[in-house]
XYZ file of C-alpha atoms in Angstrom:
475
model
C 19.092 90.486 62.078
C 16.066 88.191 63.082
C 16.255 84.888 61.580
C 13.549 83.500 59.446
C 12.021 79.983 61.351
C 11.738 77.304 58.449
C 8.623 76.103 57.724
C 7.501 72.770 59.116
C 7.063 69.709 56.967
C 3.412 69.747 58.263
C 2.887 72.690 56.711
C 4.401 72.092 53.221
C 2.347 69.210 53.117
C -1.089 70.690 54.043
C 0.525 73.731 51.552
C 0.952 71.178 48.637
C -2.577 69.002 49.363
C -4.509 72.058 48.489
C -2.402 73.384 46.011
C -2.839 69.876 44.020
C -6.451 69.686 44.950
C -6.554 73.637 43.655
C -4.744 73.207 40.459
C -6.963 69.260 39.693
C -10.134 71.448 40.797
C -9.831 74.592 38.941
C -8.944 72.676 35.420
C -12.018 70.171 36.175
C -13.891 73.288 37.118
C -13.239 75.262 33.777
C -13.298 72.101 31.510
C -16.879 71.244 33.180
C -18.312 74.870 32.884
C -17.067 75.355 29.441
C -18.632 72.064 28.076
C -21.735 72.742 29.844
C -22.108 76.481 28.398
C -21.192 75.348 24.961
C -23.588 72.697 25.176
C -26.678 75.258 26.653
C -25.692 77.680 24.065
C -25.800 75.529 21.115
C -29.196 74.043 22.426
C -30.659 77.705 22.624
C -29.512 78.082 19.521
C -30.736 74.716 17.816
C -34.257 75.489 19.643
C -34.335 78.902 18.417
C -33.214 77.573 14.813
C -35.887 75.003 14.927
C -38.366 77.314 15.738
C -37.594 80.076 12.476
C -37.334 77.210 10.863
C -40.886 76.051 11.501
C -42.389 79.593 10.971
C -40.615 79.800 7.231
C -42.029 76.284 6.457
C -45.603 77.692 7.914
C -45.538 81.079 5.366
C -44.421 79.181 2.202
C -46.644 76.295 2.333
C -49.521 78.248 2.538
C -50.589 82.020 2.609
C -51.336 83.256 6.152
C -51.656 87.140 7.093
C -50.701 88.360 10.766
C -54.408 87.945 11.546
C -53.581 84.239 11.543
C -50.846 84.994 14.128
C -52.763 86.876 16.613
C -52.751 86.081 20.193
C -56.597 86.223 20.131
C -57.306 82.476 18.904
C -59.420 81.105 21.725
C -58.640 77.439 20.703
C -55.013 77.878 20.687
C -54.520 76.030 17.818
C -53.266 78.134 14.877
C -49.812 78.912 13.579
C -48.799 80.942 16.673
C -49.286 78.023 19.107
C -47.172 75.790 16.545
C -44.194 78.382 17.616
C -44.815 79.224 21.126
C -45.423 76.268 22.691
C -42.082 73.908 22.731
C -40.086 76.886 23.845
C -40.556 80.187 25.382
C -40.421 82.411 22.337
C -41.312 86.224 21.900
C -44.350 86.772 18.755
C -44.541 90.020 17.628
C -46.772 91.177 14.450
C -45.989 93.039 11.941
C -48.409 94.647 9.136
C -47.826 95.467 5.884
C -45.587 98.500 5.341
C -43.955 96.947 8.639
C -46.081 98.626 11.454
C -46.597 96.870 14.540
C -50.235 95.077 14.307
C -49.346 92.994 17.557
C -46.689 93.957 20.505
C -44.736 91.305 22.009
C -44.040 91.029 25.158
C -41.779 92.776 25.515
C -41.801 94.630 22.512
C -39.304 94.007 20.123
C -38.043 96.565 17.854
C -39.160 96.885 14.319
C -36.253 98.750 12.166
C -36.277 99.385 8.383
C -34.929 96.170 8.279
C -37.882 94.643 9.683
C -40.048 97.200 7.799
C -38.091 95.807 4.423
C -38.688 92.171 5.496
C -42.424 92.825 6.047
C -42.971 94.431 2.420
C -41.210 91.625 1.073
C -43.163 89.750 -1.680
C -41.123 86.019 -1.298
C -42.597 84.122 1.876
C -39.771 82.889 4.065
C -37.314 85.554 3.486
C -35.741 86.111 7.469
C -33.409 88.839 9.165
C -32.129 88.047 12.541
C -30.057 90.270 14.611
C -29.466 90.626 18.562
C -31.186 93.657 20.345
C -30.757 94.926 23.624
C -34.867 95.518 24.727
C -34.266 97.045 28.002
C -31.611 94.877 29.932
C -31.823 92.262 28.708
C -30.297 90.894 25.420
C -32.742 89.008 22.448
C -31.857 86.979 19.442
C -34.657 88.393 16.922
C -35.813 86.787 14.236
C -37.955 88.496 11.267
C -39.675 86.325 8.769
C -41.980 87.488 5.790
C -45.185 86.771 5.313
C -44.721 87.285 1.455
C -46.863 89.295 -1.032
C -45.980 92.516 1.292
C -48.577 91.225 3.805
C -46.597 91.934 7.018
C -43.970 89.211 8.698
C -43.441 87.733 12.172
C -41.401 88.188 14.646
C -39.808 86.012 16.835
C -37.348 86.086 19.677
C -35.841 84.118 21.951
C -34.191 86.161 25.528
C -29.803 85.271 25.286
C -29.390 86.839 28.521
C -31.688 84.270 30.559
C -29.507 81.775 29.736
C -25.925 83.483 30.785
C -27.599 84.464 34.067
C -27.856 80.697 34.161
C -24.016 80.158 33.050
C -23.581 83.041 35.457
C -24.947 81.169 38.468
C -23.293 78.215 37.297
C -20.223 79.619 37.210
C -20.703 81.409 40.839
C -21.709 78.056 42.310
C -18.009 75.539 40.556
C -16.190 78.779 41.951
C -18.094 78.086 45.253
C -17.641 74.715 45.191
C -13.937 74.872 43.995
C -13.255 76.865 46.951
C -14.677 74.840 49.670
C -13.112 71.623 47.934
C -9.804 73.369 48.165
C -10.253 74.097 51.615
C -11.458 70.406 52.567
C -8.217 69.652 50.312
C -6.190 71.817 53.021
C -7.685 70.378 56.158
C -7.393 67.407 55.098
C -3.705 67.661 54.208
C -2.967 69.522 57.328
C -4.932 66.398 59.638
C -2.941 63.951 57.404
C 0.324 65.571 57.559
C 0.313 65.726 61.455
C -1.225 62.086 61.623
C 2.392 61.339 59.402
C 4.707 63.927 60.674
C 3.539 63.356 64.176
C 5.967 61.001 64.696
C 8.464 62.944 62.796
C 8.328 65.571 65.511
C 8.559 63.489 68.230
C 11.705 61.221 66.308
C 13.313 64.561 65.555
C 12.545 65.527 69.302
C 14.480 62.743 70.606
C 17.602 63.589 68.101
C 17.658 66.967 69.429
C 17.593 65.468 73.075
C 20.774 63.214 72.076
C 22.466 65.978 70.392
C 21.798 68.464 73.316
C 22.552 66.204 76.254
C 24.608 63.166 74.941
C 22.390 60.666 76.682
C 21.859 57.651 74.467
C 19.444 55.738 76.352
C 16.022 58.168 75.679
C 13.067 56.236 74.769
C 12.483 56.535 70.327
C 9.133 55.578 68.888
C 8.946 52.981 66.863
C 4.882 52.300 66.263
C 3.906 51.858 62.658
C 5.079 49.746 60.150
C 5.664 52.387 57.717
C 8.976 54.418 56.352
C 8.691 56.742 59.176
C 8.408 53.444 62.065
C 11.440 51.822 60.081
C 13.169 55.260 60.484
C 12.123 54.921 63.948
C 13.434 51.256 64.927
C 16.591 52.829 62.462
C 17.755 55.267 64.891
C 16.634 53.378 67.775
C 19.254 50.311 66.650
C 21.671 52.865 65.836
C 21.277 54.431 69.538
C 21.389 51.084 70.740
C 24.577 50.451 68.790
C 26.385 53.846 69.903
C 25.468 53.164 73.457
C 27.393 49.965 73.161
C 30.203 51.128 71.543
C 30.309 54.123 74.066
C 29.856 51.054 76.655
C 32.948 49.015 74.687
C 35.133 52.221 74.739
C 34.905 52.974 78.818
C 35.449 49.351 79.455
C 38.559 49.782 77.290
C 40.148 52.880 78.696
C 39.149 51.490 82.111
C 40.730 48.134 80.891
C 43.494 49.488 79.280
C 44.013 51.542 82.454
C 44.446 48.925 84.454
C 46.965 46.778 82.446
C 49.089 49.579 82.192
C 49.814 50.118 85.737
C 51.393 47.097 86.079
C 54.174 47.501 83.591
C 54.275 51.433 84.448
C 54.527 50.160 87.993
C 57.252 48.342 87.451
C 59.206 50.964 84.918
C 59.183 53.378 88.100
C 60.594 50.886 90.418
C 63.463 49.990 88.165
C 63.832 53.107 87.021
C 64.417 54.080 90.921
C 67.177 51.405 91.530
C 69.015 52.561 88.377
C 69.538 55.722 90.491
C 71.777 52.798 92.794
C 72.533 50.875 89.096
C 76.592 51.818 90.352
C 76.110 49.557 94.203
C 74.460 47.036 92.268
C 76.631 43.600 92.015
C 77.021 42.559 88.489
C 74.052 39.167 88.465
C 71.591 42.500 89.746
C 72.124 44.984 87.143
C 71.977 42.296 84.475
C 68.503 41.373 86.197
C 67.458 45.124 86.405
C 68.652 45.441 82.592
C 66.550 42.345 81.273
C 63.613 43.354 83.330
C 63.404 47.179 81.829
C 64.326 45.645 78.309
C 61.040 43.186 78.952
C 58.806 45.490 80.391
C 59.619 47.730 77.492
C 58.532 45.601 75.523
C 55.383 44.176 76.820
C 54.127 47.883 77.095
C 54.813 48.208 73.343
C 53.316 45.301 72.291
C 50.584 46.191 74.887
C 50.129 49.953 73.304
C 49.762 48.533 69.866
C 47.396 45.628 70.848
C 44.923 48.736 72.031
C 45.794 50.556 69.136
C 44.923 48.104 66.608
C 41.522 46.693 69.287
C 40.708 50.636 69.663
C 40.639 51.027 65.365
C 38.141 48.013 65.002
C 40.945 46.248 63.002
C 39.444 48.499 59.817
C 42.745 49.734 58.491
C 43.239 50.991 54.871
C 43.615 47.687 54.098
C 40.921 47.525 50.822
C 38.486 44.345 50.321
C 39.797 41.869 47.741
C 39.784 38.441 46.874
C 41.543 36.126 49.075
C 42.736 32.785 48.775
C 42.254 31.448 52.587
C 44.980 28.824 51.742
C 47.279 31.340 50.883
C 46.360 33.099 54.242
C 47.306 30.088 56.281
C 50.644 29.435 54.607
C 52.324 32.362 54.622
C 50.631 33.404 58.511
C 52.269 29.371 59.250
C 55.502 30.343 57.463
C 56.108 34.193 59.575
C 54.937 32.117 63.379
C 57.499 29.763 61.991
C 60.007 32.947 62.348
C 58.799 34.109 65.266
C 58.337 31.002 67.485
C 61.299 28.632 66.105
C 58.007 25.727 65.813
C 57.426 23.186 63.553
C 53.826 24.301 61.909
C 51.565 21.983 59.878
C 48.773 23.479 56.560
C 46.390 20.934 55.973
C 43.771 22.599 53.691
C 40.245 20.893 53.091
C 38.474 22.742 50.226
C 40.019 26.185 50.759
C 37.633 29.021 50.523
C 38.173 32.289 48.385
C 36.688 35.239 50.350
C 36.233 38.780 49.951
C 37.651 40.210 52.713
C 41.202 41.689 53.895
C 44.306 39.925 53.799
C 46.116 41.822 56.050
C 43.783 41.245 58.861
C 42.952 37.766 58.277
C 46.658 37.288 58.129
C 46.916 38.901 61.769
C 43.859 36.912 63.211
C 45.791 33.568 62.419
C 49.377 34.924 63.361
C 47.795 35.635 66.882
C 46.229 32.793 67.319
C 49.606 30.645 65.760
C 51.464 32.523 68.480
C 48.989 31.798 71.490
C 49.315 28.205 70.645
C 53.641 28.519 70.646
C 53.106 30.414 73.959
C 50.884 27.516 75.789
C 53.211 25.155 74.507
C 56.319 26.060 75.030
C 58.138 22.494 75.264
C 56.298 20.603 73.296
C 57.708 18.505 70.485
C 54.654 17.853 68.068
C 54.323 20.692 65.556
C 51.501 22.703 65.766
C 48.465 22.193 63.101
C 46.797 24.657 60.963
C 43.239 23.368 59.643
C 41.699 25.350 56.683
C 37.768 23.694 56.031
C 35.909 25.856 53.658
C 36.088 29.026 55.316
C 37.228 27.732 58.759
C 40.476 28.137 60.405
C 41.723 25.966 62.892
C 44.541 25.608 65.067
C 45.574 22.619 67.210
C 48.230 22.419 70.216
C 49.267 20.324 72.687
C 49.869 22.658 75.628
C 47.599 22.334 78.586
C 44.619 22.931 77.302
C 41.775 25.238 78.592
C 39.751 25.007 81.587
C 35.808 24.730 80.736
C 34.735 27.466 82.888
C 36.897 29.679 81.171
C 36.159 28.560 77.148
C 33.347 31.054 76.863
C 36.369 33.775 78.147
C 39.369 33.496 76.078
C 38.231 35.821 73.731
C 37.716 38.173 76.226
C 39.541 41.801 76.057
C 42.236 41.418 78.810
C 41.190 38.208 80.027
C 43.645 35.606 81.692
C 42.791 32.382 82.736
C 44.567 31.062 86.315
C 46.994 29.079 83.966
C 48.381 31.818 81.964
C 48.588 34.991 84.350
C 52.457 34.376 84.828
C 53.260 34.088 81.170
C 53.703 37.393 79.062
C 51.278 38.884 77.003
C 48.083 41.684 77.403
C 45.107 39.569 77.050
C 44.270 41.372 74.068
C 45.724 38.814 70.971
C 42.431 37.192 71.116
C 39.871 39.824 71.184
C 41.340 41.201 68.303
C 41.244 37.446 66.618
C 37.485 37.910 67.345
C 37.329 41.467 66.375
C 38.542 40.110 62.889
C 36.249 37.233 62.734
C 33.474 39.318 63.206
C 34.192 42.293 60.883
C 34.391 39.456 58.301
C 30.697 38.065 59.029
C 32.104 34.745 61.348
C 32.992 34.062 64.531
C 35.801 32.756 66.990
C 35.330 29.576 68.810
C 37.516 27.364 71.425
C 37.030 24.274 72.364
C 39.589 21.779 74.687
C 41.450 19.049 72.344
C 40.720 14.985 72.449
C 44.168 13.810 73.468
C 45.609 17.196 75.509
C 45.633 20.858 73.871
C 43.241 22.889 72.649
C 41.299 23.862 69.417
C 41.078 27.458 68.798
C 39.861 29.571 65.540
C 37.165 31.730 63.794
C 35.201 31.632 60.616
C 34.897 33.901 57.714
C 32.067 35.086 55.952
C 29.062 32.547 57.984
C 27.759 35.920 59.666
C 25.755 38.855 58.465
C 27.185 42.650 58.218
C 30.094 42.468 56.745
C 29.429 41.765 53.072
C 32.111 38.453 53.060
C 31.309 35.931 50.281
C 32.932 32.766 50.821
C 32.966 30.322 47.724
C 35.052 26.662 47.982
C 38.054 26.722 45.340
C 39.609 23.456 44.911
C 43.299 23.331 44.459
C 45.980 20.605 43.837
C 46.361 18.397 46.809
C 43.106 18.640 48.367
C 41.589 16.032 50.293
């Protein structure tokens, strides 16, 4: 079965330019031809009209025979001359008893009508009928004389003038055609000027789809629809490549931090095959070290879990109270950590954003801070400002080569590589931060410590409002 090809979207359009310019031509076409014949017919006819109407006025105001009317006047100034000369009109002469005292030329025909209408005694009576003298087609007109003198004839040729509609018509059929085809040119030049681009954007999809390779050229000329489709899908190639960049670096990353508690799983694992020859302080040793490497590999696996999602969980976007956020995040470290944690709130911000998250952001970074400082004896400080979080320690601070790092995916300063964690509690604090429109910062602490936190809702992307709420207490 052989597939039909679709048309292209160059074609439609040259299609529908001449099919408009067809349909707008052809009505303007008949509308103009039918008011000009209507108007060239009626003025034949008012001419023609006119001129009976003169001859009746000539035979009532004064008694004329067809002598009067001949053609043989040689200072062509009698009655005949009156009729002939504003229009070209047919005389013909009629005697009395109705025979023919003058032909016309052509000759017209001369019926019993006519016969009747020249034996008629009242001046002005007229009969008027259309007659076919060879091909062509007359309006005749046959006016008494009166006392049974004779009458005149006149006529005036119909078919002249629809050999002239006739052309007429010929030449707007003529004309509509060529228009139409100008119409389709002209729609097929302009369609490829605007599809050109089409073809070549559509070119380059087809090129991604087929070999997977983000980093292919896209136009973007123009300043049209089809060049913001163009810069469009060149951002959004630009943004895939990244992520495809972000994703590699995290299975390499990940890759790496895993060996190092899988390492150590298979080298415990291999002395509990001696766990019987151990002495009693060694087993306990072997036991505490599984139990911990356990559980830094789960807490690892679900740190790359939760960094691998983007942080966009089912969790839906609602209204939240950043206050709220930082008391009850404050009140589950407390749990955790066994620390004394200070709230101070400074005109707490109401966000749209999700709780959940923003809850996990500030745990992590409440729980970096209990890490760093592990003896000291000043409670840790939570700072909400607007739509700022803050949190103060007093461990040993951070180096400043490495303040543009801690957010870092699996990054470890010197200082910290022999405490637990993955690296990873961070990067997710900024993967939060940013989802919400803000951003995480660091900074080291006047006094000892450090100053760690992120923003909400200061960026673009994310659709986060921010709005100050003030609430009892507030300073």
């Amino acid at each position: 079965m052989r597939t039909r090809k679709p048309a292209s979207l160059r074609t439609a359009f040259a299609v529908a330019f001449a099919a408009g310019a067809a349909a707008v031509t052809v009505l303007v076409g008949f509308l103009s031809y039918d008011a000009a014949a209507r108007l060239v017919r009626v003025d034949e006819k008012s001419v023609f009209s006119e001129v009976v109407g003169d001859l009746r006025t000539q035979v009532r105001e004064k008694p004329l025979g067809p002598e009067d009317y001949a053609s043989s006047d040689p200072d062509h100034d009698g009655p005949r001359d009156d009729l002939t000369r504003p229009t070209r009109t047919d005389v013909q002469i009629l005697g009395s008893g109705g025979r023919i005292v003058e032909l016309g030329s052509p000759a017209l025909p001369a019926g019993a009508e006519e016969q009747r209408i020249a034996r008629d005694a009242h001046a002005g009576r007229v009969a008027e009928r259309e007659a076919n003298v060879g091909d062509e087609v007359y309006h005749v007109a046959t006016v008494a004389l009166g006392g049974g003198r004779g009458a005149v004839q006149v006529a005036q040729k119909f078919s002249e003038t629809e050999d002239l509609l006739s052309a007429l018509q010929q030449r707007t059929a003529l004309l509509a055609a060529s228009v139409i085809a100008l119409a389709g040119a002209g729609g097929w030049w302009l369609a490829r000027r605007i599809t050109g681009r089409l073809v070549r954007l559509t070119s380059v999809a087809e090129s991604v789809a087929e070999h997977g390779r983000l980093d292919v050229p896209v136009p973007v000329a123009g300043r049209d629809e089809v060049a913001r489709l163009g810069r469009a899908f060149d951002d959004m190639l630009g943004r895939l490549a990244s992520a495809v960049q972000d994703q590699q670096r995290l299975v390499q990353d990940a890759g790496h931090e895993l060996r190092t508690p899988l390492t150590s799983l298979r080298t415990n694992i291999s002395l509990l095959k001696r766990f019987d020859e151990l002495p009693p302080d060694a087993r306990e040793e072997l036991l505490a070290d599984l139990a911990g490497e356990a559980r830094e590999l789960s807490d690892l696996v679900n740190e790359l879990v939760d960094l691998a999602a983007g942080q966009r969980d089912d969790d839906p976007l609602s209204e939240v109270s950043l206050a709220e956020v930082a008391e009850k995040a404050a009140a589950s470290a407390r749990r955790r950590t066994g620390r004394e944690i200070d709230v101070r709130t400074v005109r707490p911000a109401v966000v749209e954003g999700r709780s959940a998250a923003l809850h996990r952001a500030l745990t992590n970074l409440l729980e970096n801070a209990a890490k760093f400082d592990a003896g000291g004896t000043e409670p840790i400080e939570v700072v909400v400002t607007g739509a700022r979080f803050e949190v103060l320690d007093r461990g040993p601070g951070i180096a400043e080569a490495d303040l543009t790092r801690v957010f870092d995916r699996f990054y470890r300063a010197a200082g910290a590589r022999g405490l637990p964690g993955s690296g990873l509690g961070l990067a997710i604090v900024r993967e939060i931060a940013t989802a919400h429109g803000g951003h995480a910062f660091a900074a080291r602490r006047e006094g000892g410590g450090a100053t760690l936190g992120f923003t909400v809702g200061t960026g673009q992307g994310s659709g986060t409002r921010a709005h100050p709420r003030n609430e009892p207490g507030d300073s």
